[in-house]
């Protein structure tokens, strides 16, 4: 493609410059040389001017001009040089005929055309002659003088160079014309060498000879002038007739001399410059031409000189016009050439534009094709990507479904385990059991706990793999920690007679780890070691550091049966059922691996069959590898402990029993229990039924209905239930006036931090995780109800409960209810008939709801509340000077006696005594 472009550009440039090149070459098609014998006189200058003017019409001619300065040798030399240089034609005006003939002949003989002008060679070998007839010139001069002198007298000649043909021919013609006139004599012939000064000199030298001369024929006007000046200088008479040749216009030339009467006449001698060039071009162009081009001549004297001068001036002016026009033409030609160049450039640009447009179109099209192809490929790739994304999503969904299933089913296990463990706890507390029954119960309890542990591990594994389990590492004393772990295996160690030995070979005392998680790791490794080590075997916990001291390696080594090579590489795979894990779940070691990796460490195993197994935990020393989130700070610990203690989600089934003073809780307190699991309902009913009145529901909707109609003192609800969830239920109950102050306990197997938080955010008072400790539950129920009662006391006797009374404990809904109630009672204090019915009507709730609500919030009956408010107001009125009867009336007591009785019961003093007392004080 690049080559193609270069070629186009080259062609275009050639198109622009080639025509002008070829034109230039055409202009300089012929080399014409002009060898001039002498150049520095007016006649020769005129000749050259004429030639150049004519040459301007022939741009194809290269013109070379040589001036020999009147020297034969020089002229020969110059012609030779021209021959060497190479010329197409030679025009020559030979200085003298004889000396120049050989060289001119040689040029002619070489086939180079020769034009002889003005003067001739002696051989006559040339192609053409251009000039006037010099014989005729001389003849005319003779005739003129003979006529002027009346055919008698003496004449003298001043000749040009004797060897030049012009001299020879003019002399011949002159003498020939005088021949018939016998009384005319040529008395002197002086060689003026064609030059004015030479002529003057010769005349001055020969004055004696010329003393009796009547006329002089000078062979050119310059010599005629020189002759006149010399004669004038010698004081020779003015009437001596002098005749010259050439008759050039211009000052000091022939015509001017005639006008000034310095010479009598001049023979017109045309230069023939124009004709010489015309003939040369004709020869070179091979068009017909004449060999002898004789130019006309005539005699010019005082009779026609003015006419001739006029004509000459006219010609000169015309010539000037022509020159001017020629100049204009040249300029036009220049403009034309410039325009031609511009046009050529424009044409080139156009051609290039078309070519580039074509190329661009071609490139665009090929790009378009390529783009289309790429687009097609892109679409295919996008399609494949989409398919991959969809597949990935499906895989994720399936995986998530699997995880959810695992987690849910694991949580599901917790409820039946609660139902197994809780009654066992209850049974074990009773002392009536015999030893065997107790043993059996303990066996059930142990296995239930094992099962619970397995479920917990499964959940932990899922959480680890879903990156939901976060590391809470703190700096721990490794040896102390290992010692405590070993201690917990002491019963087993003694039972199987397998001692656990701790070898501490490291100087590093502390390591950053999560003690809860590390406990699980060590528990699993040691359980396995005990499982596969025969009685009287040995288990070692070895603590070592690596060479650089940046890692601590904790090994659990046994001398048991070892692991088969085929199984060893899968030993950490979740749910792997190998020889080593026979009877196990395949969870423990997978959990170990995940926990150690969570600690940025790794776990390896080496084993030899029948010799033993060694697990090595490699953990980084220091805390540089832990992020701030992975560290457990005292604040975080406190926070977590707070949550843990407040909500008891981290319940241990083995924790010590805590007694509850059942007698302290009145039987009339009602609990509403909502759980879709009827077993749980039955169990809780059986456990709590002796202390509380129990209402139960198996879904949130029924639960809500019971909550509104029965207004229980406390509600216990499951979280996950068909239909409305426990969390939604809490939100609804806490937002309703009737139940907003009722304490609610959420009871659930959902035990992640997020789930617990979500439950608490719904305004549940407590979140308990399954399996729960029954005694803890009882205590929580007791405390929540007692707290609520304490709160109530503060409102009982207040006229209007203030906002800051217990702002933190009363909900807005409750406060609004109390405010409404207070305002209503205050308004109707004087109305003895005002009571429960009127309040229910005004507030819009049922009698039961009103009773319950007032009981819950104020811990008294509605009537008690109204009476208290009346008595309080009466106290106030009694202080003022109002009669007792009137006070009783104003505060809605139907009779003053009834008022007096109630007042005395409440304040321990009769209204009259109180009034008197007030009066005394005042
Ligand atoms: C000029 C000139 C003319 C004369 C001619 C003869 O050099 O002397 O005056 O007519 O040469 O060749």
PDB file of N, CA and C and ligand atoms in Angstrom, residues 37-38 41 43-44 93 118-119 134 164 166-167 170 194-195 219-223 245-246 269, ligand 1:
ATOM      1  N   UNK A  37      33.683  39.621 -35.311  1.00  0.00           N
ATOM      2  CA  UNK A  37      35.091  39.996 -35.449  1.00  0.00           C
ATOM      3  C   UNK A  37      35.498  41.100 -34.484  1.00  0.00           C
ATOM      4  N   UNK A  38      34.573  42.021 -34.283  1.00  0.00           N
ATOM      5  CA  UNK A  38      34.826  43.097 -33.317  1.00  0.00           C
ATOM      6  C   UNK A  38      33.451  43.587 -32.842  1.00  0.00           C
ATOM      7  N   UNK A  41      31.660  48.707 -31.678  1.00  0.00           N
ATOM      8  CA  UNK A  41      31.248  49.901 -32.418  1.00  0.00           C
ATOM      9  C   UNK A  41      29.743  49.873 -32.630  1.00  0.00           C
ATOM     10  N   UNK A  43      27.783  50.069 -35.181  1.00  0.00           N
ATOM     11  CA  UNK A  43      27.202  49.217 -36.225  1.00  0.00           C
ATOM     12  C   UNK A  43      27.046  47.776 -35.716  1.00  0.00           C
ATOM     13  N   UNK A  44      28.114  47.251 -35.049  1.00  0.00           N
ATOM     14  CA  UNK A  44      28.074  45.875 -34.560  1.00  0.00           C
ATOM     15  C   UNK A  44      27.069  45.751 -33.398  1.00  0.00           C
ATOM     16  N   UNK A  93      31.191  36.631 -38.626  1.00  0.00           N
ATOM     17  CA  UNK A  93      31.584  37.802 -39.427  1.00  0.00           C
ATOM     18  C   UNK A  93      33.122  37.807 -39.359  1.00  0.00           C
ATOM     19  N   UNK A 118      28.168  40.043 -43.286  1.00  0.00           N
ATOM     20  CA  UNK A 118      28.950  41.285 -43.458  1.00  0.00           C
ATOM     21  C   UNK A 118      30.244  41.061 -44.236  1.00  0.00           C
ATOM     22  N   UNK A 119      31.109  40.281 -43.636  1.00  0.00           N
ATOM     23  CA  UNK A 119      32.363  39.998 -44.348  1.00  0.00           C
ATOM     24  C   UNK A 119      32.394  38.529 -44.726  1.00  0.00           C
ATOM     25  N   UNK A 134      28.965  44.665 -50.899  1.00  0.00           N
ATOM     26  CA  UNK A 134      30.018  45.635 -50.655  1.00  0.00           C
ATOM     27  C   UNK A 134      30.582  46.193 -51.970  1.00  0.00           C
ATOM     28  N   UNK A 164      40.116  42.311 -45.136  1.00  0.00           N
ATOM     29  CA  UNK A 164      38.694  41.968 -44.940  1.00  0.00           C
ATOM     30  C   UNK A 164      37.953  42.103 -46.255  1.00  0.00           C
ATOM     31  N   UNK A 166      35.115  43.123 -46.975  1.00  0.00           N
ATOM     32  CA  UNK A 166      34.385  44.382 -47.147  1.00  0.00           C
ATOM     33  C   UNK A 166      35.302  45.432 -47.765  1.00  0.00           C
ATOM     34  N   UNK A 167      36.558  45.475 -47.305  1.00  0.00           N
ATOM     35  CA  UNK A 167      37.527  46.438 -47.841  1.00  0.00           C
ATOM     36  C   UNK A 167      37.783  46.134 -49.321  1.00  0.00           C
ATOM     37  N   UNK A 170      34.569  46.741 -51.536  1.00  0.00           N
ATOM     38  CA  UNK A 170      34.211  48.167 -51.656  1.00  0.00           C
ATOM     39  C   UNK A 170      35.231  48.908 -52.543  1.00  0.00           C
ATOM     40  N   UNK A 194      39.211  50.355 -40.326  1.00  0.00           N
ATOM     41  CA  UNK A 194      37.791  50.465 -39.911  1.00  0.00           C
ATOM     42  C   UNK A 194      37.604  51.352 -38.684  1.00  0.00           C
ATOM     43  N   UNK A 195      38.677  51.951 -38.145  1.00  0.00           N
ATOM     44  CA  UNK A 195      38.568  52.664 -36.886  1.00  0.00           C
ATOM     45  C   UNK A 195      38.720  54.174 -37.064  1.00  0.00           C
ATOM     46  N   UNK A 219      35.730  54.138 -45.959  1.00  0.00           N
ATOM     47  CA  UNK A 219      34.949  52.903 -46.144  1.00  0.00           C
ATOM     48  C   UNK A 219      33.900  52.670 -45.045  1.00  0.00           C
ATOM     49  N   UNK A 220      33.954  53.490 -43.967  1.00  0.00           N
ATOM     50  CA  UNK A 220      32.788  53.515 -43.060  1.00  0.00           C
ATOM     51  C   UNK A 220      32.648  54.902 -42.448  1.00  0.00           C
ATOM     52  N   UNK A 221      31.511  55.151 -41.841  1.00  0.00           N
ATOM     53  CA  UNK A 221      31.202  56.495 -41.340  1.00  0.00           C
ATOM     54  C   UNK A 221      32.155  56.905 -40.218  1.00  0.00           C
ATOM     55  N   UNK A 222      32.598  55.937 -39.429  1.00  0.00           N
ATOM     56  CA  UNK A 222      33.477  56.258 -38.309  1.00  0.00           C
ATOM     57  C   UNK A 222      34.803  56.802 -38.832  1.00  0.00           C
ATOM     58  N   UNK A 223      35.297  56.138 -39.857  1.00  0.00           N
ATOM     59  CA  UNK A 223      36.569  56.604 -40.440  1.00  0.00           C
ATOM     60  C   UNK A 223      36.359  57.936 -41.151  1.00  0.00           C
ATOM     61  N   UNK A 245      30.288  55.105 -45.206  1.00  0.00           N
ATOM     62  CA  UNK A 245      29.405  53.926 -45.386  1.00  0.00           C
ATOM     63  C   UNK A 245      28.782  53.582 -44.011  1.00  0.00           C
ATOM     64  N   UNK A 246      27.634  53.116 -44.085  1.00  0.00           N
ATOM     65  CA  UNK A 246      26.845  52.573 -42.943  1.00  0.00           C
ATOM     66  C   UNK A 246      25.521  53.329 -42.765  1.00  0.00           C
ATOM     67  N   UNK A 269      24.359  50.790 -45.218  1.00  0.00           N
ATOM     68  CA  UNK A 269      24.905  49.418 -45.113  1.00  0.00           C
ATOM     69  C   UNK A 269      24.189  48.711 -43.940  1.00  0.00           C
TER      70      UNK A 269
HETATM   71  C1  LIG B   1      32.097  48.024 -38.496  1.00  0.00           C
HETATM   72  C2  LIG B   1      32.424  48.214 -39.845  1.00  0.00           C
HETATM   73  C3  LIG B   1      31.435  49.006 -40.620  1.00  0.00           C
HETATM   74  C4  LIG B   1      31.634  48.582 -41.985  1.00  0.00           C
HETATM   75  C5  LIG B   1      31.849  47.128 -41.818  1.00  0.00           C
HETATM   76  C6  LIG B   1      32.637  46.435 -42.869  1.00  0.00           C
HETATM   77  O1  LIG B   1      33.002  47.272 -37.808  1.00  0.00           O
HETATM   78  O2  LIG B   1      33.683  48.848 -39.936  1.00  0.00           O
HETATM   79  O3  LIG B   1      31.502  50.346 -40.349  1.00  0.00           O
HETATM   80  O4  LIG B   1      30.647  48.896 -42.857  1.00  0.00           O
HETATM   81  O5  LIG B   1      32.470  47.018 -40.557  1.00  0.00           O
HETATM   82  O6  LIG B   1      32.836  45.126 -42.565  1.00  0.00           O
END
